[in-house]
Short mmCIF file of C-alpha atoms in Angstrom, two decimals:
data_model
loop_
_atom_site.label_atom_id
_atom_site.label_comp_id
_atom_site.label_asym_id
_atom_site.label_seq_id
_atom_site.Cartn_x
_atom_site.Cartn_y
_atom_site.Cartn_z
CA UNK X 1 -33.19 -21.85 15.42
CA UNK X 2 -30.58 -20.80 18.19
CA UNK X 3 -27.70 -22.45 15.89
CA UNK X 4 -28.92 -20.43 12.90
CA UNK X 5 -29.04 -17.07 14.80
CA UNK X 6 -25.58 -17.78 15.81
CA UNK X 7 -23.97 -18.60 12.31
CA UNK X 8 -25.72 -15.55 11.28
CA UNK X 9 -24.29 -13.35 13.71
CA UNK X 10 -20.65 -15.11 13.28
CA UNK X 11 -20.77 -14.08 9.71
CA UNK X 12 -21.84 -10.43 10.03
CA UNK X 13 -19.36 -9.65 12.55
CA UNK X 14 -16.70 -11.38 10.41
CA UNK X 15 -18.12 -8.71 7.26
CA UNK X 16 -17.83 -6.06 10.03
CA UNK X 17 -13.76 -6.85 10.88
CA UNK X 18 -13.45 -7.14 7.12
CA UNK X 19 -14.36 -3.60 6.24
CA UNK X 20 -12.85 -2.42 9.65
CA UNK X 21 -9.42 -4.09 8.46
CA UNK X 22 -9.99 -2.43 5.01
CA UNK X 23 -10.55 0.91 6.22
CA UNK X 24 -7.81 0.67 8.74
CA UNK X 25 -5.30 -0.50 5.64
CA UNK X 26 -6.60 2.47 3.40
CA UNK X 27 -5.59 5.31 6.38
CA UNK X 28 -2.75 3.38 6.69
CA UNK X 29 -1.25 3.94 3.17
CA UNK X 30 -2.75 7.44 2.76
CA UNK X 31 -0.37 8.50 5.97
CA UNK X 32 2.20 6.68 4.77
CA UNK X 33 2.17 8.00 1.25
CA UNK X 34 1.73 11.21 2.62
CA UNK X 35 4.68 11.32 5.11
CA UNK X 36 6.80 9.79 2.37
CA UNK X 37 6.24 12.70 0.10
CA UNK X 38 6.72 15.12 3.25
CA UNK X 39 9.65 13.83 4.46
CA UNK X 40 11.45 13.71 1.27
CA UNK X 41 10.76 16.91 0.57
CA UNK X 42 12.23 17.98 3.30
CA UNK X 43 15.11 16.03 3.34
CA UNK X 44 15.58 16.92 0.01
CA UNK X 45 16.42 20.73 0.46
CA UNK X 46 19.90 19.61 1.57
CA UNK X 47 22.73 17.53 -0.64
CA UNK X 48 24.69 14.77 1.32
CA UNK X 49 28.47 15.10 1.22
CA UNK X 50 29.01 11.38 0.20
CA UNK X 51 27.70 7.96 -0.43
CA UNK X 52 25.20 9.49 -2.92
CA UNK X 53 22.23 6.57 -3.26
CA UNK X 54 22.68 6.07 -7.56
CA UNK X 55 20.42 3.45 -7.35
CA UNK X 56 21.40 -0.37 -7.60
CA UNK X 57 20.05 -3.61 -9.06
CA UNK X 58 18.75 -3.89 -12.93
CA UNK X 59 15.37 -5.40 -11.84
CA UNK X 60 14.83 -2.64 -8.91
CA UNK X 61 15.53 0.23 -11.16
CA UNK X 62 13.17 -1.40 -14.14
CA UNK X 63 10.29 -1.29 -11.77
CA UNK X 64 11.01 2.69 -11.06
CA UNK X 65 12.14 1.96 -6.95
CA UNK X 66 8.69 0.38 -6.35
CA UNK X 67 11.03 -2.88 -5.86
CA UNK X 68 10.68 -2.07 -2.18
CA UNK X 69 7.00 -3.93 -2.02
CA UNK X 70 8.56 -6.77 -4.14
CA UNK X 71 12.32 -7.17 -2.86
CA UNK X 72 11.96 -11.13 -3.21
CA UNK X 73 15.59 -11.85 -4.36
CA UNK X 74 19.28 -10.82 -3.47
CA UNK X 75 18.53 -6.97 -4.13
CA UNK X 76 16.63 -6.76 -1.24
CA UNK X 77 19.12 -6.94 1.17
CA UNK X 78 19.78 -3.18 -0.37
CA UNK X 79 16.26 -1.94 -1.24
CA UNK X 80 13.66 -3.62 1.58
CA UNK X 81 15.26 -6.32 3.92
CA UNK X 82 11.74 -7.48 4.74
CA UNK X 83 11.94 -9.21 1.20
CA UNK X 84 14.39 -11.71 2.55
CA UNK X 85 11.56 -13.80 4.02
CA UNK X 86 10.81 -14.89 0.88
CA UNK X 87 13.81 -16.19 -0.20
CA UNK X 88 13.66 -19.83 -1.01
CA UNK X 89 17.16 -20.18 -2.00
CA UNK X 90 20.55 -18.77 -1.53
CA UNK X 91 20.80 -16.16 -4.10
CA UNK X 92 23.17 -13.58 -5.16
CA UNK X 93 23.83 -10.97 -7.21
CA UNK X 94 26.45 -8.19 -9.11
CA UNK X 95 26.17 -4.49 -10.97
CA UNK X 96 28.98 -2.25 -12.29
CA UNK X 97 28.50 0.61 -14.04
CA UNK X 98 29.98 4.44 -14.12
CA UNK X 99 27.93 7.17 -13.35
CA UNK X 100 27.75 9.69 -15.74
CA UNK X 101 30.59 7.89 -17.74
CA UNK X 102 33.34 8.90 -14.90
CA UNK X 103 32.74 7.73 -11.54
CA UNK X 104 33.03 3.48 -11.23
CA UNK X 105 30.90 1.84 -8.96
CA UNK X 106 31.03 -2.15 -8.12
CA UNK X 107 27.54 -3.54 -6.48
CA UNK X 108 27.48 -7.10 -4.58
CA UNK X 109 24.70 -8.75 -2.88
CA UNK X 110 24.27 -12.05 -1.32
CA UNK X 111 20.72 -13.47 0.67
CA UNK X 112 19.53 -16.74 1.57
CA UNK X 113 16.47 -17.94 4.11
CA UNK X 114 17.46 -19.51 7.20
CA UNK X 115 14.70 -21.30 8.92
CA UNK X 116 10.85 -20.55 8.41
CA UNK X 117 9.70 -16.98 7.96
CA UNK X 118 13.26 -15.50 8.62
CA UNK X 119 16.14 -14.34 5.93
CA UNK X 120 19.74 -12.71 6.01
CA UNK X 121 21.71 -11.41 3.53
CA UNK X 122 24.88 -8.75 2.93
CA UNK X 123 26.37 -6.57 0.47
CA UNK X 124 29.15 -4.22 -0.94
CA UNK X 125 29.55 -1.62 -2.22
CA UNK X 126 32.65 0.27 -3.57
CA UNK X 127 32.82 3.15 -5.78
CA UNK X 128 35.24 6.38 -6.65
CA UNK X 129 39.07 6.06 -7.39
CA UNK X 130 42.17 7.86 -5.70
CA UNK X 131 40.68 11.27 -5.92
CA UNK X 132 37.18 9.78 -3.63
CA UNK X 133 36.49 6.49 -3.11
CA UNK X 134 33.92 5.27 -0.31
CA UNK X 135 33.38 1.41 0.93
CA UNK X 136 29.86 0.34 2.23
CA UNK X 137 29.38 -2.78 3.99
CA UNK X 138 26.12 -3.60 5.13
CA UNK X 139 23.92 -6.70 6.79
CA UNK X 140 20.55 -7.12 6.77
CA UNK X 141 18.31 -9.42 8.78
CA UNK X 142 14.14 -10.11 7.91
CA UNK X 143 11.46 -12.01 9.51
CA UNK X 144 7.25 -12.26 9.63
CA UNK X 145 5.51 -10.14 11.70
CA UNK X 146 4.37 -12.58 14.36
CA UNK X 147 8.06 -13.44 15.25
CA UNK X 148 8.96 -9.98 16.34
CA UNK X 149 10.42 -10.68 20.00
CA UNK X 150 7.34 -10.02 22.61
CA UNK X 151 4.27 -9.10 19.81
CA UNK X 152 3.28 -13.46 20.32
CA UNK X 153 1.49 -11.63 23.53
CA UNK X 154 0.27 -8.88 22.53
CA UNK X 155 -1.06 -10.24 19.26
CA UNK X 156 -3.03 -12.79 21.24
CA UNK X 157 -4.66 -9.64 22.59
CA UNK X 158 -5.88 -7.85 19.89
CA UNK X 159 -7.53 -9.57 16.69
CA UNK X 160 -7.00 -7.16 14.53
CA UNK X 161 -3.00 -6.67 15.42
CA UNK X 162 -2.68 -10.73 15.50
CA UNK X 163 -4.11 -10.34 11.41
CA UNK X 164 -1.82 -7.14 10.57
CA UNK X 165 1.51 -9.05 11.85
CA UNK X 166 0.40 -12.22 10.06
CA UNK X 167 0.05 -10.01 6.97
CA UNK X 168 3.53 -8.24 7.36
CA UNK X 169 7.12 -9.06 7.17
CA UNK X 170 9.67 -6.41 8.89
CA UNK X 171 13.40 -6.21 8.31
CA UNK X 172 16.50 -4.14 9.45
CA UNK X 173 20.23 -3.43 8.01
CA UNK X 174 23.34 -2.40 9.45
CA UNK X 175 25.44 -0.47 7.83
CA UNK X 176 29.05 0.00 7.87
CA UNK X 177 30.91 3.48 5.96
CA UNK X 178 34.46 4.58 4.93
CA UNK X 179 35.76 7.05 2.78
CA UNK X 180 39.38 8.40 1.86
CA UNK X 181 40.11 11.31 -0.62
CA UNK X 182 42.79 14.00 -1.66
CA UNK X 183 45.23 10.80 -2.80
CA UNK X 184 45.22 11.45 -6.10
CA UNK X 185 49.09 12.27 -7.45
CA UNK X 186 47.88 14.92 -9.72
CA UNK X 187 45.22 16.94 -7.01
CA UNK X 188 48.92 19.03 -6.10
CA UNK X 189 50.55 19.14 -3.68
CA UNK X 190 47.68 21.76 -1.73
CA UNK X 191 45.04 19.51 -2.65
CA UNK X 192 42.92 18.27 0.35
CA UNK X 193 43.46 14.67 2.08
CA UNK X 194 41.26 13.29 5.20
CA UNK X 195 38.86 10.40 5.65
CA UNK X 196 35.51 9.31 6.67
CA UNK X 197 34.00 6.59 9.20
CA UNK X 198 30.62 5.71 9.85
CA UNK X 199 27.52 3.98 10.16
CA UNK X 200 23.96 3.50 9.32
CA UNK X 201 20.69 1.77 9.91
CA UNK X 202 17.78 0.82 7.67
CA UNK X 203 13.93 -0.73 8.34
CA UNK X 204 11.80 -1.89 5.85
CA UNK X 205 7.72 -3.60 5.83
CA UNK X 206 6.35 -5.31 3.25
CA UNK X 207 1.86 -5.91 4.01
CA UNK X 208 0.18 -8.28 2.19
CA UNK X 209 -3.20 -6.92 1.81
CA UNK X 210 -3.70 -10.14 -0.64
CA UNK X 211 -2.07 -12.81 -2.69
CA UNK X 212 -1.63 -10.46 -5.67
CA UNK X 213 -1.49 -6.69 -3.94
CA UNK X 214 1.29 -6.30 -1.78
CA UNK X 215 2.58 -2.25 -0.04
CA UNK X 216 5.70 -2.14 0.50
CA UNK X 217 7.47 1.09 2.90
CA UNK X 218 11.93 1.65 3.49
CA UNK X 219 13.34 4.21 5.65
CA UNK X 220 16.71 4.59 4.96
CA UNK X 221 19.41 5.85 7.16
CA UNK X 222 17.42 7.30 9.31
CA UNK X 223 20.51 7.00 12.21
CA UNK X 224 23.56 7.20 9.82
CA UNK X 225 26.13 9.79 11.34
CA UNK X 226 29.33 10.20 9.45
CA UNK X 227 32.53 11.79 10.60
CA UNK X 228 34.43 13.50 8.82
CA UNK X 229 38.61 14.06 9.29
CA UNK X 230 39.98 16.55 6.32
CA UNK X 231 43.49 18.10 6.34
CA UNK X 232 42.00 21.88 5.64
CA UNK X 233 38.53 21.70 8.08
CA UNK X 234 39.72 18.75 10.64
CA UNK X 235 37.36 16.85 12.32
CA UNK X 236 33.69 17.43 11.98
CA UNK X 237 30.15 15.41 11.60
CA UNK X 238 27.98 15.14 8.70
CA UNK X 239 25.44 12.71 9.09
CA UNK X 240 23.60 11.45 5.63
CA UNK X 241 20.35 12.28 5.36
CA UNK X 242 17.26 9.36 5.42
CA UNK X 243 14.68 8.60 2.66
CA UNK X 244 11.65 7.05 2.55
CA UNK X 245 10.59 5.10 -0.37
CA UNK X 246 7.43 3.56 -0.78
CA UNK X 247 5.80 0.64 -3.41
CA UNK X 248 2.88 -1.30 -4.25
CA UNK X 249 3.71 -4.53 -6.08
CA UNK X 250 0.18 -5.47 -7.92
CA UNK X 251 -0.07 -9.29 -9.88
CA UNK X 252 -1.75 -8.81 -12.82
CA UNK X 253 -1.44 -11.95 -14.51
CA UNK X 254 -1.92 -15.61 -13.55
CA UNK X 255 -1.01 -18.54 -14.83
CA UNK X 256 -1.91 -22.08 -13.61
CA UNK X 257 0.21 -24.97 -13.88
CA UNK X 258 0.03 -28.48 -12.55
CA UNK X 259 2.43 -27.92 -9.45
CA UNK X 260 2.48 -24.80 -8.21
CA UNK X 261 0.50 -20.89 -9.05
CA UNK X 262 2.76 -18.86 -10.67
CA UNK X 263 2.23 -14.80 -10.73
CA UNK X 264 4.16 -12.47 -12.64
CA UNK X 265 4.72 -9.59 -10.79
CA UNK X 266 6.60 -6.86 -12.79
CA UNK X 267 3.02 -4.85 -13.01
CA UNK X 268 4.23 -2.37 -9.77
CA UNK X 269 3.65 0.87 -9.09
CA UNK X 270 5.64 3.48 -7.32
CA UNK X 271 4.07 6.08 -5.68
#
């Protein structure tokens, strides 16, 4: 009788941390949702100078930005590095199009995995001509949650944090900027010359909340300062402005096969 008093006890206080983890998850995206929609708003009453974000990737921009809680191949170096854990492969990737018919830009993107729950990748990006062209260079690094430098001890502390890193993969990018304009022959000889230097950093989270549901948050730029050198207003900073973009990836179909699940998961939803 003791034995059975004890299993029962085990399993309602493992149907208590379940619908504590669920409720925790569901405040969890509510702020987040919420803050994303605040602070875009407010970032939004201002227009950057430069490196305008056109969006990149044909797969990303299909699925309407919500990429971010999918980012499982090259693109994500870009959109979420978090994605990069799931790389099984070295993959790569390549866009060029011209906005609006006039303005080129050239996309590249490279990521691979390199050991167990950790991925790297880089890209390019150059756009403009003579009259404004900017460079981007940029590096980004993923890995799981329970890998995260000094969370092994806290994690072994709290339950519930031990299950939420488990759950979650986290990744950062570097950024690298330069710009050059006013070098176009036929701006005149009044027309305005200078250049631009700077840099920029990106985070990114991807939780699992199951096989097929996955929330995925960015925050870009949210250090990126800029400086500015221009032959009529000298030298002067202009950092870019961050955004937050947030996704939930959700697996609507299944199909079984002999070797391996398969889930196609181009059902997302950006909110």
């Amino acid at each position: 009788m003791i034995n059975v008093k004890r299993v029962t006890c085990d399993v309602k206080g493992k149907k208590k941390m379940k619908k504590k983890s669920k409720k925790l998850l569901l405040v969890l995206f509510l702020t987040l949702n919420v803050a994303q929609y605040t602070l875009n708003d407010v970032f939004a009453r201002k227009v950057p100078a430069g490196f305008v974000d056109i969006g990149y990737g044909c797969r990303p921009l299909g699925m309407g930005g919500a990429y971010v809680a999918l980012a499982d191949d090259a693109d994500g170096v870009l959109w979420n590095p978090a994605g990069l854990v799931q790389l099984k492969e070295r993959m790569g990737t390549f866009m060029y199009t011209r906005q609006k018919g006039l303005i080129p830009y050239h996309y590249l993107a490279y990521g691979q995995n390199i050991s167990k729950g950790r991925g790297m990748g880089g890209s390019l990006i150059v756009s403009g001509d003579n009259a404004l062209a900017e460079y981007t260079v940029q590096v980004s690094y993923g890995l799981k949650g329970y890998l995260i430098p000094g969370m092994t001890w806290l994690a072994g502390k709290q339950e519930f944090l031990r299950r939420f890193l488990e759950k979650t993969d986290w990744g950062l990018s570097f950024k690298l900027r330069h710009a050059r304009f006013g070098h176009n022959s036929d701006g005149g000889e009044e027309r305005v010359t200078g250049s631009a230097f700077g840099f920029g950093f990106d985070a990114g989270m991807i939780l699992q909340v199951s096989r097929k549901v996955h929330i995925g948050l960015a925050v870009r730029d949210f250090i990126a300062p800029l400086w500015w050198n221009s032959s009529a207003s000298g030298k002067y900073n202009e950092p870019l402005l961050p955004t937050v973009v947030m996704g939930v990836k959700l697996s609507l179909i299944h199909i079984s096969e002999p070797t391996r699940p398969l889930y196609i998961s181009y059902a997302v939803f950006c909110l």
